[in-house]
PDB file of C-alpha atoms in Angstrom:
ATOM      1  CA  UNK A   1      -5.204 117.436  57.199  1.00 41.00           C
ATOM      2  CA  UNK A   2      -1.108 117.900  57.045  1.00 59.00           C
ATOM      3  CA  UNK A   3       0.441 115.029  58.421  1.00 86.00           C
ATOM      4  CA  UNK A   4       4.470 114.664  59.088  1.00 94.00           C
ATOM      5  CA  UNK A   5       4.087 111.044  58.882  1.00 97.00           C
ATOM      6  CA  UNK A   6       3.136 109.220  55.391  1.00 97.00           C
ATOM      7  CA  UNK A   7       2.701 105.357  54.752  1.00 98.00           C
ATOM      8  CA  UNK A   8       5.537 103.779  52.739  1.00 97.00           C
ATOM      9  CA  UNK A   9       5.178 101.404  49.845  1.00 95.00           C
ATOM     10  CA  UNK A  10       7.304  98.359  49.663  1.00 95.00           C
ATOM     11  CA  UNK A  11       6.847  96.210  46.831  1.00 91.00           C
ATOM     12  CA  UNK A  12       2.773  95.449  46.792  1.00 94.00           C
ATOM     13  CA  UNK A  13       2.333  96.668  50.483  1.00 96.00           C
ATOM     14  CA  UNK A  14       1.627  99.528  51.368  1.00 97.00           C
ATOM     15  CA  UNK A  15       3.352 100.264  55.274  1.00 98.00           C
ATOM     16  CA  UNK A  16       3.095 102.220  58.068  1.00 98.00           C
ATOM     17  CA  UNK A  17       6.600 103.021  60.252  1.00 98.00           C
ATOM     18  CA  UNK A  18       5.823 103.520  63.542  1.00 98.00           C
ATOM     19  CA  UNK A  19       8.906 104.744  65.913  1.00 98.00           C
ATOM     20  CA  UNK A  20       9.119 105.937  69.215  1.00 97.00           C
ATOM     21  CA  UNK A  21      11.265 109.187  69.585  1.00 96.00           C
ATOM     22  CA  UNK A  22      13.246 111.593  67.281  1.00 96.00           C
ATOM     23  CA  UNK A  23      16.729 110.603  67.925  1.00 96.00           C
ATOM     24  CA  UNK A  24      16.162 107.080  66.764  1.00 96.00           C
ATOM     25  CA  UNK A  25      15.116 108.510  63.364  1.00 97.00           C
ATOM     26  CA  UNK A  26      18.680 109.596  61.601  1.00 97.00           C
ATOM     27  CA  UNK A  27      19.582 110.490  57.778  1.00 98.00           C
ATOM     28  CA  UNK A  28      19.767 106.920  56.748  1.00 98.00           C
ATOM     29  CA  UNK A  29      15.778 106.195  57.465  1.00 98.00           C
ATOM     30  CA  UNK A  30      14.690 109.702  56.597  1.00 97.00           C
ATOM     31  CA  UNK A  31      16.147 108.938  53.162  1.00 97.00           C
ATOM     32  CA  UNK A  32      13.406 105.678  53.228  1.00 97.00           C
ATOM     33  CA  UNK A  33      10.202 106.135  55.206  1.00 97.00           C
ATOM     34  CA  UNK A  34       8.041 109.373  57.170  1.00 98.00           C
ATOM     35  CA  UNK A  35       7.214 106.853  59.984  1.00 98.00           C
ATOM     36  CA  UNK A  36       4.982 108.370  62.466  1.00 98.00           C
ATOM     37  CA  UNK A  37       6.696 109.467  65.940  1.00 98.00           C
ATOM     38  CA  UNK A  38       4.571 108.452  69.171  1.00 97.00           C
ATOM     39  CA  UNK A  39       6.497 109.186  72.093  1.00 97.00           C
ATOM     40  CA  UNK A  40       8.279 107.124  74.725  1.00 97.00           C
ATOM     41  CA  UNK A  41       6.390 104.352  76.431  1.00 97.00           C
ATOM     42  CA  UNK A  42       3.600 101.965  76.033  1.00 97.00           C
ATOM     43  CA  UNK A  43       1.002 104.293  76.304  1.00 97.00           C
ATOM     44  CA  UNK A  44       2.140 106.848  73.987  1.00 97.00           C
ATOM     45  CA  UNK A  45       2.552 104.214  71.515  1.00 98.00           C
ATOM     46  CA  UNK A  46      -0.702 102.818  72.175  1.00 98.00           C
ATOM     47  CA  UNK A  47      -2.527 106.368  71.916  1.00 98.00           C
ATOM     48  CA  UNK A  48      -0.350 107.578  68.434  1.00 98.00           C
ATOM     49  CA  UNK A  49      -1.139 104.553  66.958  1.00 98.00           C
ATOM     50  CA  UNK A  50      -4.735 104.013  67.245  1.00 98.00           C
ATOM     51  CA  UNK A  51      -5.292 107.514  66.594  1.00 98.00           C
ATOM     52  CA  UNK A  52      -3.159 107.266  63.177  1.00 98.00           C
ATOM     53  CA  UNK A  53      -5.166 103.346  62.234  1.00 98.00           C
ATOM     54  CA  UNK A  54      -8.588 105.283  63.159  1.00 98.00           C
ATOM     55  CA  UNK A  55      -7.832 108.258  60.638  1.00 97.00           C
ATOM     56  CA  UNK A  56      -6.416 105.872  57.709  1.00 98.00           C
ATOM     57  CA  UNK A  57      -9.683 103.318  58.497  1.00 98.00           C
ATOM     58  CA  UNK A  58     -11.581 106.759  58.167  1.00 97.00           C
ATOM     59  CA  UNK A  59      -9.999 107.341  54.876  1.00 97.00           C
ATOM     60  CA  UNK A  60     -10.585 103.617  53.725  1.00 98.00           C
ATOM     61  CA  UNK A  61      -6.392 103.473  53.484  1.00 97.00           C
ATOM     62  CA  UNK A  62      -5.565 101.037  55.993  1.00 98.00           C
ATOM     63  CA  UNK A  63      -2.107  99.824  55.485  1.00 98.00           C
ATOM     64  CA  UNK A  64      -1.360  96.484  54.764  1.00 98.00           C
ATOM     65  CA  UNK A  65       1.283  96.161  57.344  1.00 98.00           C
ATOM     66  CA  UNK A  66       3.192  98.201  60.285  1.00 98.00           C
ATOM     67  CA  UNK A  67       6.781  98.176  60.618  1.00 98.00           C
ATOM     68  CA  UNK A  68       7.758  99.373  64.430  1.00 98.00           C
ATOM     69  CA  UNK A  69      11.338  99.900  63.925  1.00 98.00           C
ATOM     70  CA  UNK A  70      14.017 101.704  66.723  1.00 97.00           C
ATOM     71  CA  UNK A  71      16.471 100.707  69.127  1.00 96.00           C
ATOM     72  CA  UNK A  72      16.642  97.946  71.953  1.00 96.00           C
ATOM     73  CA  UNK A  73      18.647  97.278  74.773  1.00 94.00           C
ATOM     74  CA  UNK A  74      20.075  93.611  74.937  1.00 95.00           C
ATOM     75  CA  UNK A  75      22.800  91.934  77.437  1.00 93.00           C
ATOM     76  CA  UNK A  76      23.460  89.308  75.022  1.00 94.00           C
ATOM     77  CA  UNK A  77      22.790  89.995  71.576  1.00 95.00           C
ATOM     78  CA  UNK A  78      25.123  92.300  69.174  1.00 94.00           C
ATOM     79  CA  UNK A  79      25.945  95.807  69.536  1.00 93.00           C
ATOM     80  CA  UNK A  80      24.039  97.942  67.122  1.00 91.00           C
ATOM     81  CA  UNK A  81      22.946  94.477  64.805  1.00 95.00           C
ATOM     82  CA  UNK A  82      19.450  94.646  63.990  1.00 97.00           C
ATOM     83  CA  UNK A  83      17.298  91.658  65.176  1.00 98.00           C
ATOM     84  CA  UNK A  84      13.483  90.816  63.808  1.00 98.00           C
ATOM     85  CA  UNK A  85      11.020  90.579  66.408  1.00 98.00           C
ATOM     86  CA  UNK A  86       9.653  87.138  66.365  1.00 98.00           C
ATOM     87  CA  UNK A  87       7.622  87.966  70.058  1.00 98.00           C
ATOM     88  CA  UNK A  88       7.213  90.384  72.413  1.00 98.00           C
ATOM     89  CA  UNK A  89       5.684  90.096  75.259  1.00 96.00           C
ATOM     90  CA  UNK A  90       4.500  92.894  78.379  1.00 96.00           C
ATOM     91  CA  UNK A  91       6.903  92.855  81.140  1.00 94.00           C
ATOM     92  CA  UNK A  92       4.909  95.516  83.573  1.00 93.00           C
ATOM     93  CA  UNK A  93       1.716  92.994  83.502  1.00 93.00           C
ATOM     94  CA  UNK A  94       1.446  91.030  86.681  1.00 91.00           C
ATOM     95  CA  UNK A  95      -1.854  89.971  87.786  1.00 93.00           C
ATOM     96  CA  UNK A  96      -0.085  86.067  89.388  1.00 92.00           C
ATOM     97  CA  UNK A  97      -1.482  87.307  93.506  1.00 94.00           C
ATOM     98  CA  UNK A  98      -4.661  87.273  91.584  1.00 93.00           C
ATOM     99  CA  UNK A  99      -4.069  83.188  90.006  1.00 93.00           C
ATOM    100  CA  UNK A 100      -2.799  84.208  86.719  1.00 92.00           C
ATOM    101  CA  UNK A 101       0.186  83.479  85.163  1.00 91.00           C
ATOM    102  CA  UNK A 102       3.066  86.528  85.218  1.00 90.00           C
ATOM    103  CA  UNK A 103       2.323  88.451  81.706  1.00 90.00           C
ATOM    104  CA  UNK A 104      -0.544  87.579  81.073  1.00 92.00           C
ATOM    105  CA  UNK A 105      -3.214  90.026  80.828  1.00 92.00           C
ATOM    106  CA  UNK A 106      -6.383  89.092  83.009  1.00 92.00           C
ATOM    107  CA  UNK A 107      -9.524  90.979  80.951  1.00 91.00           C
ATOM    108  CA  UNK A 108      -9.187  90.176  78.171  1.00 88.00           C
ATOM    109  CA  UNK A 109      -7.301  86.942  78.581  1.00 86.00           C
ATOM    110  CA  UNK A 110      -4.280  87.860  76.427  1.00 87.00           C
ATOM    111  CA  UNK A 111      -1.314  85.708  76.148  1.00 89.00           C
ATOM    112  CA  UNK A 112       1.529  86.447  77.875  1.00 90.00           C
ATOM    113  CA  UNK A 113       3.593  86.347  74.524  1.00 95.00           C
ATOM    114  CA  UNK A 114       2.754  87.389  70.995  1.00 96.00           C
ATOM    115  CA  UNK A 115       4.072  86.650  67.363  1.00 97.00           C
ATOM    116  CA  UNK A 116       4.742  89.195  65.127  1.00 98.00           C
ATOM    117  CA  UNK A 117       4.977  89.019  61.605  1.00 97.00           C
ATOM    118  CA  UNK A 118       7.551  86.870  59.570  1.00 95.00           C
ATOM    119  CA  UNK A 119       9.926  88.510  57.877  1.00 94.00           C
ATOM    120  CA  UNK A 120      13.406  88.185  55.617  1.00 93.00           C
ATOM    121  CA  UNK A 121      15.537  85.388  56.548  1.00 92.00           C
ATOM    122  CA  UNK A 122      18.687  87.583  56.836  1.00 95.00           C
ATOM    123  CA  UNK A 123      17.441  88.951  59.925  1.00 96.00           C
ATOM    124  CA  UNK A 124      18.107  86.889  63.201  1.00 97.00           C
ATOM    125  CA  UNK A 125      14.627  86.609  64.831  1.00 97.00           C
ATOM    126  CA  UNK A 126      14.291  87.865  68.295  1.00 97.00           C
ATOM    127  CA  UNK A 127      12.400  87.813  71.521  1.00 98.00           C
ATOM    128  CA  UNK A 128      11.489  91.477  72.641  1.00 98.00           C
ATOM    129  CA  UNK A 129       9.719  92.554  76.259  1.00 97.00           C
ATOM    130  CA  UNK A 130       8.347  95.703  75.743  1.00 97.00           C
ATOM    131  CA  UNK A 131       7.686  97.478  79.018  1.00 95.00           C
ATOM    132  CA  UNK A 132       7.630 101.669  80.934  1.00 94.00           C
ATOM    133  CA  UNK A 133      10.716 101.326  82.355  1.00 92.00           C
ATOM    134  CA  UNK A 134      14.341 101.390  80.918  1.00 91.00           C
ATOM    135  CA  UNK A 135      16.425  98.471  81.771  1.00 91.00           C
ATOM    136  CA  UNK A 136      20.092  98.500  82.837  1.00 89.00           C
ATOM    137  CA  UNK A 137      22.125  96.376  84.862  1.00 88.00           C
ATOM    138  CA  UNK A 138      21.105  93.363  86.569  1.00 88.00           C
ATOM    139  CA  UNK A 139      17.131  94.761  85.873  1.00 90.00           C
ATOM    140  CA  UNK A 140      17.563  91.926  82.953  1.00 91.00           C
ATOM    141  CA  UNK A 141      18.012  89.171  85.324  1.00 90.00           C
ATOM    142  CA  UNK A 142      14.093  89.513  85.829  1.00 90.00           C
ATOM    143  CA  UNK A 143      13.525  89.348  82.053  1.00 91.00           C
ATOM    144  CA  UNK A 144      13.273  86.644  79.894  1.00 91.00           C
ATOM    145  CA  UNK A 145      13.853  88.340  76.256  1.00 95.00           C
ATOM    146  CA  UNK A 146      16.433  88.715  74.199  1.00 96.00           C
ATOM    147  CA  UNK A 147      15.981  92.288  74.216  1.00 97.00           C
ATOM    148  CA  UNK A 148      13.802  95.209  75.604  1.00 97.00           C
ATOM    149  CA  UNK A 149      12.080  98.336  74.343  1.00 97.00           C
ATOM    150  CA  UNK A 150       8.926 100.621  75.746  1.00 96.00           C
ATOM    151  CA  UNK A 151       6.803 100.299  72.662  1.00 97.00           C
ATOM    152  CA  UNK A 152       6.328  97.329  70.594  1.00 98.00           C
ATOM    153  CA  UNK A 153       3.939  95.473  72.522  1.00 97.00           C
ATOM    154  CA  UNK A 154       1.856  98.546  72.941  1.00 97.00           C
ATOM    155  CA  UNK A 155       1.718  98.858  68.812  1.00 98.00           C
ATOM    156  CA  UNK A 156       0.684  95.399  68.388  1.00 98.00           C
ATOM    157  CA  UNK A 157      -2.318  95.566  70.773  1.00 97.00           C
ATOM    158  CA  UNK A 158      -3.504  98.885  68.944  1.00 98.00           C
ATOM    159  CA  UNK A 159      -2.888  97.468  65.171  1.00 98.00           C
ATOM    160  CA  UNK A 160      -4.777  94.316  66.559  1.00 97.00           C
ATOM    161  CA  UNK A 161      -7.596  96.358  67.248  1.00 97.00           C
ATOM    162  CA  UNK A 162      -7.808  97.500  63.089  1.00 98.00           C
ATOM    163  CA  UNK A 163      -6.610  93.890  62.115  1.00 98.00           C
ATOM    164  CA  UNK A 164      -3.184  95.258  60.747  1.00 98.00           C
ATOM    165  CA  UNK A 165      -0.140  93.222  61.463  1.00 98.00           C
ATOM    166  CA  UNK A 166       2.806  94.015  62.665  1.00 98.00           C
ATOM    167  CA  UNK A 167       6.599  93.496  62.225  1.00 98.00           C
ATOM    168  CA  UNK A 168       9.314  94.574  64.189  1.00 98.00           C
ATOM    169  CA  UNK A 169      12.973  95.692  63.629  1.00 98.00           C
ATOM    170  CA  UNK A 170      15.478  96.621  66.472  1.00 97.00           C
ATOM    171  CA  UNK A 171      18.556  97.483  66.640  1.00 97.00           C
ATOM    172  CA  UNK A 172      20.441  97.077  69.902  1.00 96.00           C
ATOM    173  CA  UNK A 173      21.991 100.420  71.121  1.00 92.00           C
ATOM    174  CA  UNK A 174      22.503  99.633  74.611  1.00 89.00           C
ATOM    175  CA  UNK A 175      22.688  96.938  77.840  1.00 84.00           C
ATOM    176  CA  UNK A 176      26.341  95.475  77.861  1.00 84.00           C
ATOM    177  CA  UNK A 177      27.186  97.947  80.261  1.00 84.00           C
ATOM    178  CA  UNK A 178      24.918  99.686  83.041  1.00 87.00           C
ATOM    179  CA  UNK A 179      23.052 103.020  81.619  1.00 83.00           C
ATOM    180  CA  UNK A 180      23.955 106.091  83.510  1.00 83.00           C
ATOM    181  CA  UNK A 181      23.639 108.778  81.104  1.00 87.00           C
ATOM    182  CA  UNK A 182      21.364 109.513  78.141  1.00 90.00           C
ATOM    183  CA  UNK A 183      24.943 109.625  75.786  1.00 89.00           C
ATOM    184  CA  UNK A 184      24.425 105.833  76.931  1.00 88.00           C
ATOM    185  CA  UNK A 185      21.890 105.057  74.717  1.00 88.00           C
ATOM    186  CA  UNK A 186      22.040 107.943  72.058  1.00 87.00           C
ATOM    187  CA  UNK A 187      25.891 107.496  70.796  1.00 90.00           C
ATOM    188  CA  UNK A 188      25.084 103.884  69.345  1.00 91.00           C
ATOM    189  CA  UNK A 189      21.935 105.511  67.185  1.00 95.00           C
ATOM    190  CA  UNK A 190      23.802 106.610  64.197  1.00 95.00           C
ATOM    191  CA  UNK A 191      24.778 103.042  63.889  1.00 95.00           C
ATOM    192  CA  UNK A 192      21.479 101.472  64.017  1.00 96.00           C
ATOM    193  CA  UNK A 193      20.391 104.035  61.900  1.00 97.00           C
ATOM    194  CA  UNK A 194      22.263 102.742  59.232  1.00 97.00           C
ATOM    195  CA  UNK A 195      21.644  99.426  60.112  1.00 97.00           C
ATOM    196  CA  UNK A 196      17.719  99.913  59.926  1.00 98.00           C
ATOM    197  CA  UNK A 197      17.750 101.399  56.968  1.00 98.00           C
ATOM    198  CA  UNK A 198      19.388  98.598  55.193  1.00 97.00           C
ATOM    199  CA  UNK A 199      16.957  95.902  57.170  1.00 97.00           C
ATOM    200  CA  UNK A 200      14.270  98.377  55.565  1.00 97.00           C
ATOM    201  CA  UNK A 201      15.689  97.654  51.995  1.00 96.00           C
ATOM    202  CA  UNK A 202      16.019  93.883  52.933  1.00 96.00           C
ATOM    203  CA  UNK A 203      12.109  94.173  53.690  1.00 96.00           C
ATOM    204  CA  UNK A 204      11.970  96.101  50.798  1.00 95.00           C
ATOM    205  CA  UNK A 205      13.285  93.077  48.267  1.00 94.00           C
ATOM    206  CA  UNK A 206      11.390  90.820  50.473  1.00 94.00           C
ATOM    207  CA  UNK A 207       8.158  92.295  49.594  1.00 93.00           C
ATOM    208  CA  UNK A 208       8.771  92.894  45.794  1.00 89.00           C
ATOM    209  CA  UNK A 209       7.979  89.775  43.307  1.00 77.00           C
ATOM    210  CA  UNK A 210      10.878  88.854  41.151  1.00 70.00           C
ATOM    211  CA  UNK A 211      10.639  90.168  37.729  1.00 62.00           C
ATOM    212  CA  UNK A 212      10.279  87.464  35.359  1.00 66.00           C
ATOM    213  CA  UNK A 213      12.735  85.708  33.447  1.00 65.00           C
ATOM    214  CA  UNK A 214      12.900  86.550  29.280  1.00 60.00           C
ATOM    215  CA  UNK A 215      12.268  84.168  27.321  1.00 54.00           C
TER     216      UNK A 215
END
């Protein structure tokens, strides 16, 4: 079956790219990785994702690591620097009128917060809330993250389900200034384009063992 989405090799690993919508996805990663595209939104993400891990698990070709990679919106970190996710956590789930705690999911009892995989030390860790809504404004106020996106939480639950890890890149595009129009978000993305790509290489290097020394 023709797919337009291909796993990646980086050093020993073999990795899946996992992004959320075509814009994000400029010259500067197509020259790197075929990620798959899911969609906007937790449960596109969810769905695209499982569906891929189920084919590759079908295939025996599990990779040995996602990388969900695309942009973020942030009030306090850098424009268009690109931040490792250290956590994310699920900023729709409330069950608390119900006696448990804000974020945390209620069947199964899921943490509120979840660690991703480590990554190179170049790139500033980050906390991420991945949620359905886009965030502008004083929406953040009622978030505590570093940063936001629609997706990343979503992947992690659906790699969890195959055992594959996950680690997450972002690059902030957006949330120093309220979002009004989709030129808002989509000017910054050549930008973080560039900037992904060259956390991809940094991965990349990370990944590869040093060739030894001659005697």
């Amino acid at each position: 079956m023709s797919r337009d989405w291909a796993l990646s090799r980086f050093g020993p690993k073999t990795v899946l790219g996992v992004m959320a919508a075509e814009p994000e996805y400029g010259p500067a990663l197509r020259a790197r990785i075929r990620p798959l595209i899911t969609g906007v939104g937790p449960v596109e993400a969810a769905a695209a994702v499982a569906h891929a891990l189920a084919e590759l698990r079908r295939e025996a070709a599990l990779p040995d690591l996602i990388v969900s990679l695309g942009s973020a919106g942030s009030r306090t970190l850098d424009h268009a620097r690109v931040y490792r996710v250290s956590h994310v956590a699920y900023r729709d789930m409330d069950a608390s009128v119900l006696g448990f705690p804000p974020g945390e999911t209620p069947y199964p009892r899921l943490p509120a917060v979840l660690a991703l995989a480590e990554g190179p030390a170049a790139l500033p860790p980050a906390r991420l809330a991945t949620g359905a809504s886009v965030v502008s404004g004083a929406a953040y106020d009622r978030i505590d993250a570093d940063m936001v996106d629609m997706e990343t939480f979503a992947v992690v639950r659906a790699a969890a389900r195959f055992s594959v890890p996950v680690l997450g890149l972002r690059g902030v595009s957006d949330g120093r200034s309220d979002l009004s129009a989709l030129s808002h978000w989509t000017d910054a993305l050549a930008e973080v384009d560039v900037r992904l790509a060259e956390a991809l290489d940094l991965l990349h290097d990370h990944f590869t063992p040093a060739a030894p020394e001659s005697a």
